[in-house]
Each structure stands twice: as C-alpha cells, then as structure tokens.
Amino acid sequence: MAAVKAGILGATGAVGQRFVEALANHPWFEITALAASERSAGKTYREAAGWRLDTAMPESVENIEVVPVDPKTVDADVVFSALPADLALTVESEFAKAGFAVASNASSYRMEKDIPLVIPEVNPEHLGLLEVQQDTRGWDGYIITNPNCSTIVMTVTLKPLMQFGLETVQVATMQAISGAGFSGVAAMAIYDNVIPYIGSEEKKMETETLKLLGEFNGSEIVPADMKVSASCHRVPVVDGHTEAIWAGMRENPTPEEVREAFLKFDPKLGELPSEPKKALIVRDEVDRPQPRLDRNMGKGMSVSVGRIREGIRYIAMGHNTIRGAAGASVLNAELLHSMGKL
C-alpha cells in the first residue's frame, strides 16, 4: 500500500512539531511538505523550526525545505493544520477547495454545521457530514476537525457514561502551559500562580461537547440534550491537562458501575496505528492520575481517570499537545484512511 502524502501547515510551531514527531515514522503517511510563515519559507526545517520537544528532531525532516502555506506549493494529499484560528479560517478552506483533505487542529470550523468535529472513539459516524459538506460548498476536498484539547480529555470519559442517561456535566480544569504555545504565558505570570481564566476555553468545552455527543441524522448534527458547565484554569505544569468532573446521570450509577464502564470502554479501533491499547486507563490509587506520571500513557494518547466517587465525581487527565492536539488530528486521518476516504 503506497503511503499517503502528508503536509503540515504551521510546521514550526508547538503543535506543528508534534505533528512532525507523530508522522515522521508513520506506517501509513509520509511527510512530503512542511509549510510555515514567509519568514521560515526557503529555509531547511532544521534552520526554521527551533525544535523544542524532548525527543530528537527526526532525521528524515531535517533537510526538507519549508514552503509557504499555499495550496500551490504544498505537495500532499492530506494536510494537517496547526495554524492559528484566524489564519486557518481562510487558509483551510483554500486547501479544501483545491482538493486537499484537511485534518485541522484549529478552532475555526469546529462548530460549522457541515464540518465534522470528531473524536474517533466517540463519534466516528459524524464523518457522514463530509458528503454534506462537499455537496453544500462544492469543494473537491474537505475539512475535518478535532476538538479543543480540554474537550477531548473530558469527552472521551463521557462517552461510556452515555449509557446511564448523562444529563449534566460540570468541569474544573487545571491546564498545562504548553496549551498556550511556546511563548503564550509569561514565566512571571505562571510561576507560583494559578490563572483562573483561559480565553474562550470555557465556551469551547460547553459547546463542542454537545456537538460531539450529538446524533447525526443524515444531514446535520442534533446536539446532545445535556448541560455542560466549565471553569478553566492555567497551572504551572508543562504538559498534561487535569480535570475534575462532576457527572449527573438519570440512572444514578454507583462509583463501581462507573469504574466498570470505564474499564470496559472499547471503541474497537485497534487497527489504527495511533490508537492506544486502552483509550481509558483507570487508576485506583488515591492520588492518581497526575500529569508527570500519567501524561505519556499509551504514547500520550490514553486518557487516565481516577478518584471515582459518589456524586459521580472523578479526575481525568490527558496529554494536551498529543492526545489533545496533533495526535487527535492524526487519529482522525487514520480513521478516514481506514474508511477509504484518503
């Protein structure tokens, strides 16, 4: 099977580097284009990237010449977008019009009626929107999005609770600084501190979750009939979003029943290279999960849960730039490929 040609838009940034890390030795995809801003275009990736990850830059990409973010210069079948939302709003549609499959991590199109917002373990059936999208917009290509990082961590844990008649969700997040990018939070602002505000984050969690858990009726997504309330906070942790979640359910399950539902959760996506052996890992220790100890479980793609108590209350934790960003887009593309859509 020939490898799918993959390009990365915004390849030099924090999420762009995670895309490079995830795709450099991928069994299905081959990096054929790295695109970034005009100041990076024309340089080799090693010269342009300013590599910040704790793994070595893959040798296979070091000497690739960075090209402008333009459909005319990007040689690929699928592009992974790590662009900022304002730029993604215009650029991603240009790529879709030009026939590219666009797997986007940006927020620009997530809540558009004809754009699928997908977590493969949660709502793969929403990919039916792709045909609606292409018919409506007249695009040869398409856009598929993954949710906000904090939304992904939470919603993976909510999916197995739907069987109990999920009605209300309250969440308080403790979000890592890497979610704001390399220079998004000043050191003097975050050291010895908690910042109880992250712009637009709460709204994203409250709206994206309803779309993700909603029903595709053949033409659109009918949002889930539940209430989500979020309070989001930035904490001095490098990677890994931790969330305290309160879930109200019609059937009022016990903590033991919820734990069993988490343990039995099997989305049956084992054929996808990035899907971890366990999408949900249950920790029974009284003080887990913790970012430093659990964020790299399943190569950063597993979500860990623990402290399941009467209420129902529990803690969820996941790697925000892998499970919550680049890895989520790659997993979406793998799902598309497995369905013959790439």
PDB file of N, CA, C and O in Angstrom, residues 119 121 149 152-157 239-242 262 265 267 273-283 289-291 293-305 315-325 327-328 331:
ATOM      1  N   ILE A 119     -13.925  12.840  17.445  1.00  0.00           N
ATOM      2  CA  ILE A 119     -13.007  12.022  18.240  1.00  0.00           C
ATOM      3  C   ILE A 119     -13.331  10.585  17.844  1.00  0.00           C
ATOM      4  O   ILE A 119     -14.449  10.119  18.093  1.00  0.00           O
ATOM      5  N   GLU A 121     -12.971   7.660  18.957  1.00  0.00           N
ATOM      6  CA  GLU A 121     -13.544   6.782  19.980  1.00  0.00           C
ATOM      7  C   GLU A 121     -14.957   7.198  20.381  1.00  0.00           C
ATOM      8  O   GLU A 121     -15.661   6.439  21.056  1.00  0.00           O
ATOM      9  N   CYS A 149      -8.349  20.800  23.201  1.00  0.00           N
ATOM     10  CA  CYS A 149      -7.616  19.796  23.980  1.00  0.00           C
ATOM     11  C   CYS A 149      -8.339  19.402  25.263  1.00  0.00           C
ATOM     12  O   CYS A 149      -8.431  18.216  25.594  1.00  0.00           O
ATOM     13  N   ILE A 152     -11.405  17.225  24.480  1.00  0.00           N
ATOM     14  CA  ILE A 152     -11.083  15.833  24.130  1.00  0.00           C
ATOM     15  C   ILE A 152     -10.903  14.992  25.384  1.00  0.00           C
ATOM     16  O   ILE A 152     -11.485  13.906  25.512  1.00  0.00           O
ATOM     17  N   VAL A 153     -10.094  15.470  26.316  1.00  0.00           N
ATOM     18  CA  VAL A 153      -9.838  14.711  27.534  1.00  0.00           C
ATOM     19  C   VAL A 153     -11.144  14.390  28.242  1.00  0.00           C
ATOM     20  O   VAL A 153     -11.394  13.246  28.655  1.00  0.00           O
ATOM     21  N   MET A 154     -12.018  15.384  28.368  1.00  0.00           N
ATOM     22  CA  MET A 154     -13.279  15.178  29.072  1.00  0.00           C
ATOM     23  C   MET A 154     -14.229  14.257  28.306  1.00  0.00           C
ATOM     24  O   MET A 154     -14.809  13.323  28.873  1.00  0.00           O
ATOM     25  N   THR A 155     -14.390  14.492  27.007  1.00  0.00           N
ATOM     26  CA  THR A 155     -15.433  13.797  26.254  1.00  0.00           C
ATOM     27  C   THR A 155     -15.129  12.323  26.072  1.00  0.00           C
ATOM     28  O   THR A 155     -16.054  11.497  26.011  1.00  0.00           O
ATOM     29  N   VAL A 156     -13.858  11.948  25.989  1.00  0.00           N
ATOM     30  CA  VAL A 156     -13.521  10.521  25.931  1.00  0.00           C
ATOM     31  C   VAL A 156     -14.044   9.808  27.183  1.00  0.00           C
ATOM     32  O   VAL A 156     -14.511   8.674  27.112  1.00  0.00           O
ATOM     33  N   THR A 157     -14.011  10.493  28.326  1.00  0.00           N
ATOM     34  CA  THR A 157     -14.525   9.870  29.555  1.00  0.00           C
ATOM     35  C   THR A 157     -16.047   9.899  29.626  1.00  0.00           C
ATOM     36  O   THR A 157     -16.650   9.061  30.301  1.00  0.00           O
ATOM     37  N   ASP A 239       3.132  19.919  30.489  1.00  0.00           N
ATOM     38  CA  ASP A 239       2.237  19.154  29.623  1.00  0.00           C
ATOM     39  C   ASP A 239       1.270  18.349  30.467  1.00  0.00           C
ATOM     40  O   ASP A 239       1.646  17.801  31.506  1.00  0.00           O
ATOM     41  N   GLY A 240       0.036  18.219  29.999  1.00  0.00           N
ATOM     42  CA  GLY A 240      -0.960  17.387  30.666  1.00  0.00           C
ATOM     43  C   GLY A 240      -2.046  18.203  31.317  1.00  0.00           C
ATOM     44  O   GLY A 240      -1.794  18.953  32.261  1.00  0.00           O
ATOM     45  N   HIS A 241      -3.260  18.092  30.788  1.00  0.00           N
ATOM     46  CA  HIS A 241      -4.423  18.774  31.355  1.00  0.00           C
ATOM     47  C   HIS A 241      -5.114  17.851  32.358  1.00  0.00           C
ATOM     48  O   HIS A 241      -5.440  16.699  32.027  1.00  0.00           O
ATOM     49  N   THR A 242      -5.348  18.344  33.559  1.00  0.00           N
ATOM     50  CA  THR A 242      -6.070  17.617  34.597  1.00  0.00           C
ATOM     51  C   THR A 242      -7.443  18.256  34.769  1.00  0.00           C
ATOM     52  O   THR A 242      -7.568  19.477  34.756  1.00  0.00           O
ATOM     53  N   PHE A 262     -15.868   2.476  32.552  1.00  0.00           N
ATOM     54  CA  PHE A 262     -14.578   2.973  32.060  1.00  0.00           C
ATOM     55  C   PHE A 262     -13.678   1.804  31.644  1.00  0.00           C
ATOM     56  O   PHE A 262     -13.040   1.836  30.587  1.00  0.00           O
ATOM     57  N   PHE A 265     -14.714   0.155  28.345  1.00  0.00           N
ATOM     58  CA  PHE A 265     -14.808   1.009  27.162  1.00  0.00           C
ATOM     59  C   PHE A 265     -13.841   0.532  26.083  1.00  0.00           C
ATOM     60  O   PHE A 265     -12.633   0.515  26.270  1.00  0.00           O
ATOM     61  N   PRO A 267     -13.545   1.158  21.972  1.00  0.00           N
ATOM     62  CA  PRO A 267     -14.054   1.717  20.719  1.00  0.00           C
ATOM     63  C   PRO A 267     -13.740   0.875  19.488  1.00  0.00           C
ATOM     64  O   PRO A 267     -14.163   1.210  18.391  1.00  0.00           O
ATOM     65  N   PRO A 273      -3.049   2.975  13.705  1.00  0.00           N
ATOM     66  CA  PRO A 273      -1.707   2.970  14.313  1.00  0.00           C
ATOM     67  C   PRO A 273      -1.576   3.830  15.570  1.00  0.00           C
ATOM     68  O   PRO A 273      -0.798   3.486  16.467  1.00  0.00           O
ATOM     69  N   SER A 274      -2.300   4.940  15.656  1.00  0.00           N
ATOM     70  CA  SER A 274      -2.146   5.836  16.803  1.00  0.00           C
ATOM     71  C   SER A 274      -3.097   5.529  17.946  1.00  0.00           C
ATOM     72  O   SER A 274      -2.997   6.148  19.009  1.00  0.00           O
ATOM     73  N   GLU A 275      -4.022   4.600  17.733  1.00  0.00           N
ATOM     74  CA  GLU A 275      -4.967   4.270  18.797  1.00  0.00           C
ATOM     75  C   GLU A 275      -4.253   3.477  19.891  1.00  0.00           C
ATOM     76  O   GLU A 275      -3.619   2.456  19.610  1.00  0.00           O
ATOM     77  N   PRO A 276      -4.309   3.938  21.143  1.00  0.00           N
ATOM     78  CA  PRO A 276      -3.634   3.196  22.214  1.00  0.00           C
ATOM     79  C   PRO A 276      -4.359   1.899  22.533  1.00  0.00           C
ATOM     80  O   PRO A 276      -5.534   1.712  22.185  1.00  0.00           O
ATOM     81  N   LYS A 277      -3.661   1.004  23.205  1.00  0.00           N
ATOM     82  CA  LYS A 277      -4.279  -0.264  23.610  1.00  0.00           C
ATOM     83  C   LYS A 277      -5.498   0.002  24.472  1.00  0.00           C
ATOM     84  O   LYS A 277      -6.523  -0.700  24.364  1.00  0.00           O
ATOM     85  N   LYS A 278      -5.409   1.009  25.328  1.00  0.00           N
ATOM     86  CA  LYS A 278      -6.549   1.416  26.154  1.00  0.00           C
ATOM     87  C   LYS A 278      -6.774   2.916  25.970  1.00  0.00           C
ATOM     88  O   LYS A 278      -5.901   3.721  26.311  1.00  0.00           O
ATOM     89  N   ALA A 279      -7.942   3.277  25.448  1.00  0.00           N
ATOM     90  CA  ALA A 279      -8.266   4.700  25.315  1.00  0.00           C
ATOM     91  C   ALA A 279      -8.448   5.326  26.687  1.00  0.00           C
ATOM     92  O   ALA A 279      -8.109   6.491  26.901  1.00  0.00           O
ATOM     93  N   LEU A 280      -8.989   4.552  27.627  1.00  0.00           N
ATOM     94  CA  LEU A 280      -9.172   4.998  29.012  1.00  0.00           C
ATOM     95  C   LEU A 280      -8.404   4.073  29.946  1.00  0.00           C
ATOM     96  O   LEU A 280      -8.554   2.845  29.872  1.00  0.00           O
ATOM     97  N   ILE A 281      -7.597   4.660  30.802  1.00  0.00           N
ATOM     98  CA  ILE A 281      -6.862   3.896  31.810  1.00  0.00           C
ATOM     99  C   ILE A 281      -7.397   4.292  33.176  1.00  0.00           C
ATOM    100  O   ILE A 281      -7.412   5.481  33.533  1.00  0.00           O
ATOM    101  N   VAL A 282      -7.862   3.309  33.932  1.00  0.00           N
ATOM    102  CA  VAL A 282      -8.403   3.571  35.270  1.00  0.00           C
ATOM    103  C   VAL A 282      -7.297   3.426  36.301  1.00  0.00           C
ATOM    104  O   VAL A 282      -6.626   2.396  36.379  1.00  0.00           O
ATOM    105  N   ARG A 283      -7.090   4.478  37.088  1.00  0.00           N
ATOM    106  CA  ARG A 283      -6.104   4.456  38.175  1.00  0.00           C
ATOM    107  C   ARG A 283      -6.860   4.334  39.495  1.00  0.00           C
ATOM    108  O   ARG A 283      -7.743   5.140  39.795  1.00  0.00           O
ATOM    109  N   PRO A 289      -5.038  10.213  38.602  1.00  0.00           N
ATOM    110  CA  PRO A 289      -3.858  10.443  37.765  1.00  0.00           C
ATOM    111  C   PRO A 289      -3.162  11.768  38.086  1.00  0.00           C
ATOM    112  O   PRO A 289      -3.760  12.682  38.642  1.00  0.00           O
ATOM    113  N   GLN A 290      -1.883  11.820  37.698  1.00  0.00           N
ATOM    114  CA  GLN A 290      -1.071  13.019  37.813  1.00  0.00           C
ATOM    115  C   GLN A 290      -0.390  13.274  36.466  1.00  0.00           C
ATOM    116  O   GLN A 290       0.055  12.327  35.813  1.00  0.00           O
ATOM    117  N   PRO A 291      -0.261  14.539  36.053  1.00  0.00           N
ATOM    118  CA  PRO A 291       0.357  14.825  34.749  1.00  0.00           C
ATOM    119  C   PRO A 291       1.747  14.232  34.576  1.00  0.00           C
ATOM    120  O   PRO A 291       2.031  13.587  33.562  1.00  0.00           O
ATOM    121  N   LEU A 293       3.216  11.764  35.949  1.00  0.00           N
ATOM    122  CA  LEU A 293       3.287  10.310  35.978  1.00  0.00           C
ATOM    123  C   LEU A 293       2.460   9.644  34.881  1.00  0.00           C
ATOM    124  O   LEU A 293       2.779   8.521  34.475  1.00  0.00           O
ATOM    125  N   ASP A 294       1.410  10.296  34.406  1.00  0.00           N
ATOM    126  CA  ASP A 294       0.447   9.607  33.552  1.00  0.00           C
ATOM    127  C   ASP A 294       0.250  10.203  32.163  1.00  0.00           C
ATOM    128  O   ASP A 294      -0.408   9.586  31.327  1.00  0.00           O
ATOM    129  N   ARG A 295       0.843  11.354  31.869  1.00  0.00           N
ATOM    130  CA  ARG A 295       0.538  12.003  30.587  1.00  0.00           C
ATOM    131  C   ARG A 295       1.043  11.234  29.374  1.00  0.00           C
ATOM    132  O   ARG A 295       0.502  11.367  28.277  1.00  0.00           O
ATOM    133  N   ASN A 296       2.059  10.410  29.532  1.00  0.00           N
ATOM    134  CA  ASN A 296       2.620   9.691  28.390  1.00  0.00           C
ATOM    135  C   ASN A 296       2.085   8.268  28.246  1.00  0.00           C
ATOM    136  O   ASN A 296       2.601   7.490  27.432  1.00  0.00           O
ATOM    137  N   MET A 297       1.052   7.933  28.986  1.00  0.00           N
ATOM    138  CA  MET A 297       0.449   6.612  28.851  1.00  0.00           C
ATOM    139  C   MET A 297      -0.101   6.439  27.427  1.00  0.00           C
ATOM    140  O   MET A 297      -0.671   7.354  26.859  1.00  0.00           O
ATOM    141  N   GLY A 298       0.094   5.245  26.882  1.00  0.00           N
ATOM    142  CA  GLY A 298      -0.358   4.998  25.510  1.00  0.00           C
ATOM    143  C   GLY A 298       0.319   5.915  24.520  1.00  0.00           C
ATOM    144  O   GLY A 298      -0.289   6.363  23.550  1.00  0.00           O
ATOM    145  N   LYS A 299       1.626   6.193  24.750  1.00  0.00           N
ATOM    146  CA  LYS A 299       2.399   7.126  23.927  1.00  0.00           C
ATOM    147  C   LYS A 299       1.733   8.501  23.870  1.00  0.00           C
ATOM    148  O   LYS A 299       1.785   9.197  22.860  1.00  0.00           O
ATOM    149  N   GLY A 300       1.113   8.871  24.972  1.00  0.00           N
ATOM    150  CA  GLY A 300       0.464  10.178  25.064  1.00  0.00           C
ATOM    151  C   GLY A 300      -0.950  10.211  24.538  1.00  0.00           C
ATOM    152  O   GLY A 300      -1.592  11.261  24.558  1.00  0.00           O
ATOM    153  N   MET A 301      -1.489   9.061  24.104  1.00  0.00           N
ATOM    154  CA  MET A 301      -2.822   9.029  23.504  1.00  0.00           C
ATOM    155  C   MET A 301      -3.914   8.486  24.434  1.00  0.00           C
ATOM    156  O   MET A 301      -5.095   8.550  24.111  1.00  0.00           O
ATOM    157  N   SER A 302      -3.537   7.946  25.575  1.00  0.00           N
ATOM    158  CA  SER A 302      -4.536   7.456  26.524  1.00  0.00           C
ATOM    159  C   SER A 302      -4.986   8.589  27.444  1.00  0.00           C
ATOM    160  O   SER A 302      -4.213   9.494  27.765  1.00  0.00           O
ATOM    161  N   VAL A 303      -6.242   8.512  27.875  1.00  0.00           N
ATOM    162  CA  VAL A 303      -6.767   9.399  28.913  1.00  0.00           C
ATOM    163  C   VAL A 303      -6.863   8.582  30.198  1.00  0.00           C
ATOM    164  O   VAL A 303      -7.381   7.458  30.193  1.00  0.00           O
ATOM    165  N   SER A 304      -6.334   9.127  31.283  1.00  0.00           N
ATOM    166  CA  SER A 304      -6.365   8.426  32.568  1.00  0.00           C
ATOM    167  C   SER A 304      -7.467   9.000  33.454  1.00  0.00           C
ATOM    168  O   SER A 304      -7.700  10.212  33.468  1.00  0.00           O
ATOM    169  N   VAL A 305      -8.150   8.112  34.194  1.00  0.00           N
ATOM    170  CA  VAL A 305      -9.207   8.540  35.110  1.00  0.00           C
ATOM    171  C   VAL A 305      -8.966   7.915  36.477  1.00  0.00           C
ATOM    172  O   VAL A 305      -8.380   6.837  36.597  1.00  0.00           O
ATOM    173  N   ILE A 315     -11.548  12.354  38.445  1.00  0.00           N
ATOM    174  CA  ILE A 315     -10.468  13.134  37.858  1.00  0.00           C
ATOM    175  C   ILE A 315     -10.085  12.501  36.525  1.00  0.00           C
ATOM    176  O   ILE A 315      -9.953  11.279  36.420  1.00  0.00           O
ATOM    177  N   ALA A 316      -9.913  13.333  35.505  1.00  0.00           N
ATOM    178  CA  ALA A 316      -9.433  12.877  34.202  1.00  0.00           C
ATOM    179  C   ALA A 316      -8.175  13.650  33.852  1.00  0.00           C
ATOM    180  O   ALA A 316      -8.011  14.808  34.240  1.00  0.00           O
ATOM    181  N   MET A 317      -7.264  13.008  33.114  1.00  0.00           N
ATOM    182  CA  MET A 317      -6.013  13.659  32.734  1.00  0.00           C
ATOM    183  C   MET A 317      -5.533  13.116  31.394  1.00  0.00           C
ATOM    184  O   MET A 317      -5.610  11.916  31.150  1.00  0.00           O
ATOM    185  N   GLY A 318      -5.071  14.015  30.522  1.00  0.00           N
ATOM    186  CA  GLY A 318      -4.531  13.589  29.246  1.00  0.00           C
ATOM    187  C   GLY A 318      -3.488  14.558  28.741  1.00  0.00           C
ATOM    188  O   GLY A 318      -3.444  15.729  29.150  1.00  0.00           O
ATOM    189  N   HIS A 319      -2.636  14.089  27.839  1.00  0.00           N
ATOM    190  CA  HIS A 319      -1.574  14.919  27.265  1.00  0.00           C
ATOM    191  C   HIS A 319      -2.200  15.888  26.270  1.00  0.00           C
ATOM    192  O   HIS A 319      -2.758  15.483  25.253  1.00  0.00           O
ATOM    193  N   ASN A 320      -2.072  17.162  26.544  1.00  0.00           N
ATOM    194  CA  ASN A 320      -2.814  18.153  25.759  1.00  0.00           C
ATOM    195  C   ASN A 320      -2.280  18.384  24.356  1.00  0.00           C
ATOM    196  O   ASN A 320      -3.060  18.666  23.435  1.00  0.00           O
ATOM    197  N   THR A 321      -0.967  18.256  24.118  1.00  0.00           N
ATOM    198  CA  THR A 321      -0.470  18.501  22.758  1.00  0.00           C
ATOM    199  C   THR A 321      -0.379  17.223  21.921  1.00  0.00           C
ATOM    200  O   THR A 321      -0.188  17.292  20.716  1.00  0.00           O
ATOM    201  N   ILE A 322      -0.528  16.054  22.572  1.00  0.00           N
ATOM    202  CA  ILE A 322      -0.555  14.790  21.820  1.00  0.00           C
ATOM    203  C   ILE A 322      -2.007  14.333  21.698  1.00  0.00           C
ATOM    204  O   ILE A 322      -2.636  14.484  20.656  1.00  0.00           O
ATOM    205  N   ARG A 323      -2.588  13.793  22.765  1.00  0.00           N
ATOM    206  CA  ARG A 323      -3.990  13.356  22.716  1.00  0.00           C
ATOM    207  C   ARG A 323      -4.926  14.529  22.377  1.00  0.00           C
ATOM    208  O   ARG A 323      -5.924  14.358  21.673  1.00  0.00           O
ATOM    209  N   GLY A 324      -4.596  15.695  22.894  1.00  0.00           N
ATOM    210  CA  GLY A 324      -5.492  16.836  22.737  1.00  0.00           C
ATOM    211  C   GLY A 324      -5.249  17.694  21.520  1.00  0.00           C
ATOM    212  O   GLY A 324      -5.965  18.675  21.313  1.00  0.00           O
ATOM    213  N   ALA A 325      -4.264  17.351  20.702  1.00  0.00           N
ATOM    214  CA  ALA A 325      -3.970  18.218  19.548  1.00  0.00           C
ATOM    215  C   ALA A 325      -3.478  17.397  18.369  1.00  0.00           C
ATOM    216  O   ALA A 325      -4.272  16.822  17.628  1.00  0.00           O
ATOM    217  N   GLY A 327      -1.957  14.474  17.949  1.00  0.00           N
ATOM    218  CA  GLY A 327      -2.338  13.068  17.904  1.00  0.00           C
ATOM    219  C   GLY A 327      -3.796  12.867  17.547  1.00  0.00           C
ATOM    220  O   GLY A 327      -4.161  11.897  16.870  1.00  0.00           O
ATOM    221  N   ALA A 328      -4.643  13.803  17.988  1.00  0.00           N
ATOM    222  CA  ALA A 328      -6.072  13.709  17.670  1.00  0.00           C
ATOM    223  C   ALA A 328      -6.312  13.880  16.182  1.00  0.00           C
ATOM    224  O   ALA A 328      -7.124  13.161  15.578  1.00  0.00           O
ATOM    225  N   LEU A 331      -5.065  10.755  14.378  1.00  0.00           N
ATOM    226  CA  LEU A 331      -6.015   9.659  14.564  1.00  0.00           C
ATOM    227  C   LEU A 331      -7.239   9.846  13.661  1.00  0.00           C
ATOM    228  O   LEU A 331      -7.751   8.874  13.088  1.00  0.00           O
TER     229      LEU A 331
END
